[in-house]
Amino acid sequence: MKPKLSNLPAPVYTIGRGLLDLVMPAHCLNCDSPLRENTLLCTECAGHFRLIKEPRCPRCGKAVGEFSTAAEKRCSECVRYSPAFDQATAPLAYDDVVRELILKLKFLRKPVVAECFTTPLADHLASMVWMADVDLVQPVPMHWWRCFRRGYNQAELLAGTICRTFGIPMTNALRRIRLTRPQSRLSRRSRLRNLEGAMKVKPKDAVEGKTILVVDDILTTGTTGSVCADVLKEAGADKVYVLTVARA
């Protein structure tokens, strides 16, 4: 009996599956329908990408509603918790196709999915006035053990698309030095406790005086991005911005 690709060790599977997906992406990565062109998504699925509408909170990027009179002010969550990052932003709403693709990227060993978000991420970043000042792109770090089991860090794959598009170097100076629980089902307070002491900048002067763009897949409470920004600024970073594919 021939061994199935899915039964191989995670790193081997990731490389093999990634090569197959890049060379022969014969079916839509979301709905699995046949593709007539050399694309990753069918026309229908690609059409379900929904951009976050204005107005947004200028600090965390959360949509605040069309009748809001606080377009130049922070949302209530940012006023209450005051995140450490200078601004967080995302092009897409976390629903339908975007949600399914992010889940496949994170949990179903589909690294090629990161390429689906190259254009919306690049188009959105091009509209950010601070993008011209960014010195380094830093993916949200993953503990080495979790990265080994998954086969890759999805934030690093997304950061790579940004680096290639804008010609900005990537850094992995911010590292996760302690294995933490998954954040998805934790409250804001529990998320903060979960990440306490979990990250560190090595070497210490790697980000001193730099403007850093932190990249992740999704922003919910903003806790992870804020902790990353706090640690980076403690190490001397001047400004820290956060980019995610989607905003929940």
C-alpha positions as semicolon CSV with decimal commas, in nm:
position;residue;x (nm);y (nm);z (nm)
1;M;0,000;0,000;0,000
2;K;0,136;0,342;-0,097
3;P;0,174;0,590;0,191
4;K;-0,059;0,889;0,181
5;L;0,096;1,233;0,163
6;S;-0,106;1,339;0,468
7;N;0,056;1,061;0,674
8;L;0,406;1,200;0,626
9;P;0,580;1,407;0,897
10;A;0,461;1,769;0,904
11;P;0,773;1,931;0,750
12;V;0,786;1,673;0,468
13;Y;0,412;1,704;0,403
14;T;0,434;2,085;0,397
15;I;0,712;2,087;0,138
16;G;0,547;1,821;-0,078
17;R;0,199;1,968;-0,057
18;G;0,329;2,318;-0,121
19;L;0,518;2,209;-0,432
20;L;0,213;2,027;-0,567
21;D;-0,015;2,323;-0,499
22;L;0,223;2,564;-0,671
23;V;0,287;2,342;-0,974
24;M;-0,063;2,202;-1,019
25;P;-0,327;2,420;-0,851
26;A;-0,597;2,253;-1,060
27;H;-0,878;2,323;-0,815
28;C;-0,996;2,627;-0,621
29;L;-0,828;2,635;-0,280
30;N;-1,158;2,720;-0,116
31;C;-1,441;2,532;-0,287
32;D;-1,232;2,275;-0,479
33;S;-1,407;2,351;-0,808
34;P;-1,197;2,306;-1,127
35;L;-0,997;2,607;-1,239
36;R;-0,988;2,708;-1,603
37;E;-0,704;2,956;-1,554
38;N;-0,375;2,945;-1,366
39;T;-0,519;3,096;-1,048
40;L;-0,558;2,986;-0,687
41;L;-0,925;3,075;-0,644
42;C;-1,226;3,050;-0,872
43;T;-1,395;3,371;-0,979
44;E;-1,687;3,320;-0,743
45;C;-1,473;3,265;-0,431
46;A;-1,240;3,552;-0,515
47;G;-1,546;3,772;-0,551
48;H;-1,645;3,702;-0,191
49;F;-1,351;3,896;-0,048
50;R;-1,523;4,182;0,140
51;L;-1,325;4,496;0,216
52;I;-1,372;4,660;0,555
53;K;-1,573;4,976;0,507
54;E;-1,496;5,320;0,642
55;P;-1,513;5,479;0,891
56;R;-1,268;5,284;1,104
57;C;-1,100;5,337;1,435
58;P;-0,770;5,506;1,340
59;R;-0,586;5,303;1,605
60;C;-0,705;4,941;1,565
61;G;-0,884;4,950;1,228
62;K;-1,219;4,832;1,364
63;A;-1,523;4,941;1,162
64;V;-1,717;5,188;1,378
65;G;-2,038;5,222;1,173
66;E;-2,155;5,465;0,911
67;F;-2,337;5,690;1,162
68;S;-2,041;5,728;1,395
69;T;-1,931;6,083;1,468
70;A;-1,597;5,966;1,609
71;A;-1,411;5,910;1,280
72;E;-1,102;6,090;1,414
73;K;-1,120;5,932;1,760
74;R;-1,032;5,590;1,891
75;C;-1,302;5,328;1,939
76;S;-1,419;5,250;2,292
77;E;-1,191;4,944;2,318
78;C;-0,881;5,142;2,224
79;V;-0,975;5,418;2,469
80;R;-1,016;5,160;2,745
81;Y;-0,714;4,938;2,674
82;S;-0,476;5,172;2,481
83;P;-0,283;4,921;2,264
84;A;0,093;4,961;2,237
85;F;0,101;4,962;1,856
86;D;0,080;5,293;1,670
87;Q;-0,180;5,162;1,428
88;A;-0,330;4,828;1,326
89;T;-0,501;4,775;0,995
90;A;-0,645;4,500;0,774
91;P;-0,802;4,499;0,428
92;L;-1,062;4,223;0,468
93;A;-1,355;4,134;0,690
94;Y;-1,331;3,798;0,861
95;D;-1,625;3,617;0,705
96;D;-1,721;3,353;0,448
97;V;-1,436;3,271;0,212
98;V;-1,170;3,468;0,402
99;R;-1,243;3,278;0,722
100;E;-1,229;2,940;0,547
101;L;-0,901;3,023;0,375
102;I;-0,735;3,142;0,695
103;L;-0,842;2,824;0,873
104;K;-0,694;2,615;0,592
105;L;-0,373;2,816;0,607
106;K;-0,343;2,769;0,983
107;F;-0,471;2,418;1,044
108;L;-0,497;2,220;0,720
109;R;-0,139;2,249;0,594
110;K;-0,215;2,473;0,298
111;P;0,079;2,718;0,289
112;V;-0,001;2,823;-0,069
113;V;-0,317;2,992;0,066
114;A;-0,096;3,281;0,181
115;E;-0,051;3,377;-0,185
116;C;-0,427;3,437;-0,215
117;F;-0,391;3,744;0,004
118;T;-0,094;3,906;-0,173
119;T;-0,296;4,153;-0,378
120;P;-0,540;4,274;-0,109
121;L;-0,255;4,313;0,141
122;A;-0,036;4,502;-0,105
123;D;-0,318;4,728;-0,226
124;H;-0,414;4,811;0,131
125;L;-0,060;4,884;0,243
126;A;-0,007;5,112;-0,054
127;S;-0,273;5,341;0,091
128;M;-0,100;5,370;0,430
129;V;0,103;5,691;0,452
130;W;0,343;5,537;0,705
131;M;0,437;5,247;0,475
132;A;0,721;5,453;0,325
133;D;0,883;5,469;0,670
134;V;0,880;5,094;0,744
135;D;1,232;4,955;0,791
136;L;1,159;4,592;0,877
137;V;0,874;4,342;0,850
138;Q;0,832;4,117;1,154
139;P;0,593;3,819;1,147
140;V;0,419;3,742;1,475
141;P;0,654;3,477;1,614
142;M;0,554;3,116;1,671
143;H;0,720;2,890;1,925
144;W;0,963;2,651;1,755
145;W;0,775;2,342;1,870
146;R;0,440;2,458;1,732
147;C;0,611;2,565;1,411
148;F;0,772;2,221;1,380
149;R;0,437;2,046;1,428
150;R;0,255;2,272;1,180
151;G;0,540;2,281;0,933
152;Y;0,550;2,660;0,898
153;N;0,453;2,989;1,059
154;Q;0,161;3,129;0,859
155;A;0,246;3,484;0,971
156;E;0,592;3,444;0,818
157;L;0,440;3,329;0,488
158;L;0,216;3,637;0,481
159;A;0,507;3,862;0,577
160;G;0,707;3,713;0,292
161;T;0,450;3,831;0,037
162;I;0,485;4,185;0,174
163;C;0,864;4,174;0,166
164;R;0,869;4,055;-0,194
165;T;0,615;4,315;-0,305
166;F;0,770;4,619;-0,136
167;G;1,135;4,515;-0,120
168;I;1,154;4,548;0,259
169;P;1,370;4,306;0,458
170;M;1,216;4,063;0,705
171;T;1,339;4,023;1,059
172;N;1,277;3,745;1,311
173;A;1,435;3,937;1,597
174;L;1,112;3,908;1,796
175;R;1,093;3,550;1,919
176;R;0,846;3,346;2,119
177;I;1,056;3,194;2,394
178;R;0,776;3,016;2,579
179;L;0,510;2,778;2,447
180;T;0,169;2,936;2,506
181;R;-0,191;2,823;2,481
182;P;-0,383;2,909;2,159
183;Q;-0,534;3,256;2,192
184;S;-0,856;3,202;1,997
185;R;-1,081;3,095;2,287
186;L;-0,935;3,314;2,559
187;S;-1,072;3,639;2,697
188;R;-0,873;3,959;2,659
189;R;-0,745;3,934;3,016
190;S;-0,653;3,568;2,972
191;R;-0,475;3,647;2,647
192;L;-0,256;3,902;2,823
193;R;-0,169;3,655;3,098
194;N;-0,103;3,387;2,837
195;L;0,153;3,603;2,656
196;E;0,322;3,747;2,965
197;G;0,697;3,692;2,930
198;A;0,647;3,481;2,616
199;M;0,834;3,707;2,373
200;K;1,179;3,856;2,357
201;V;1,392;4,049;2,108
202;K;1,725;3,885;2,019
203;P;1,970;4,049;1,967
204;K;1,858;4,341;2,181
205;D;1,970;4,611;1,936
206;A;1,813;4,448;1,627
207;V;1,518;4,689;1,615
208;E;1,660;4,996;1,785
209;G;1,538;5,315;1,617
210;K;1,348;5,117;1,353
211;T;0,991;5,139;1,226
212;I;0,850;4,786;1,234
213;L;0,554;4,633;1,053
214;V;0,421;4,332;1,246
215;V;0,226;4,085;1,030
216;D;-0,033;3,828;1,139
217;D;-0,335;3,648;0,993
218;I;-0,623;3,796;1,194
219;L;-0,680;4,065;1,454
220;T;-0,957;4,008;1,709
221;T;-0,891;4,184;2,039
222;G;-0,554;4,319;1,927
223;T;-0,382;4,167;2,230
224;T;-0,114;3,976;2,039
225;G;-0,025;4,276;1,824
226;S;-0,013;4,501;2,129
227;V;0,217;4,264;2,319
228;C;0,446;4,239;2,016
229;A;0,457;4,618;1,990
230;D;0,527;4,657;2,361
231;V;0,821;4,415;2,353
232;L;0,961;4,572;2,034
233;K;0,938;4,923;2,177
234;E;1,104;4,812;2,498
235;A;1,391;4,695;2,276
236;G;1,413;5,042;2,118
237;A;1,180;5,030;1,816
238;D;1,058;5,377;1,721
239;K;0,720;5,293;1,567
240;V;0,527;4,966;1,541
241;Y;0,241;4,908;1,298
242;V;0,034;4,591;1,271
243;L;-0,104;4,441;0,950
244;T;-0,338;4,143;0,936
245;V;-0,530;3,984;0,652
246;A;-0,861;4,028;0,830
247;R;-1,026;4,211;1,119
248;A;-1,282;4,016;1,320
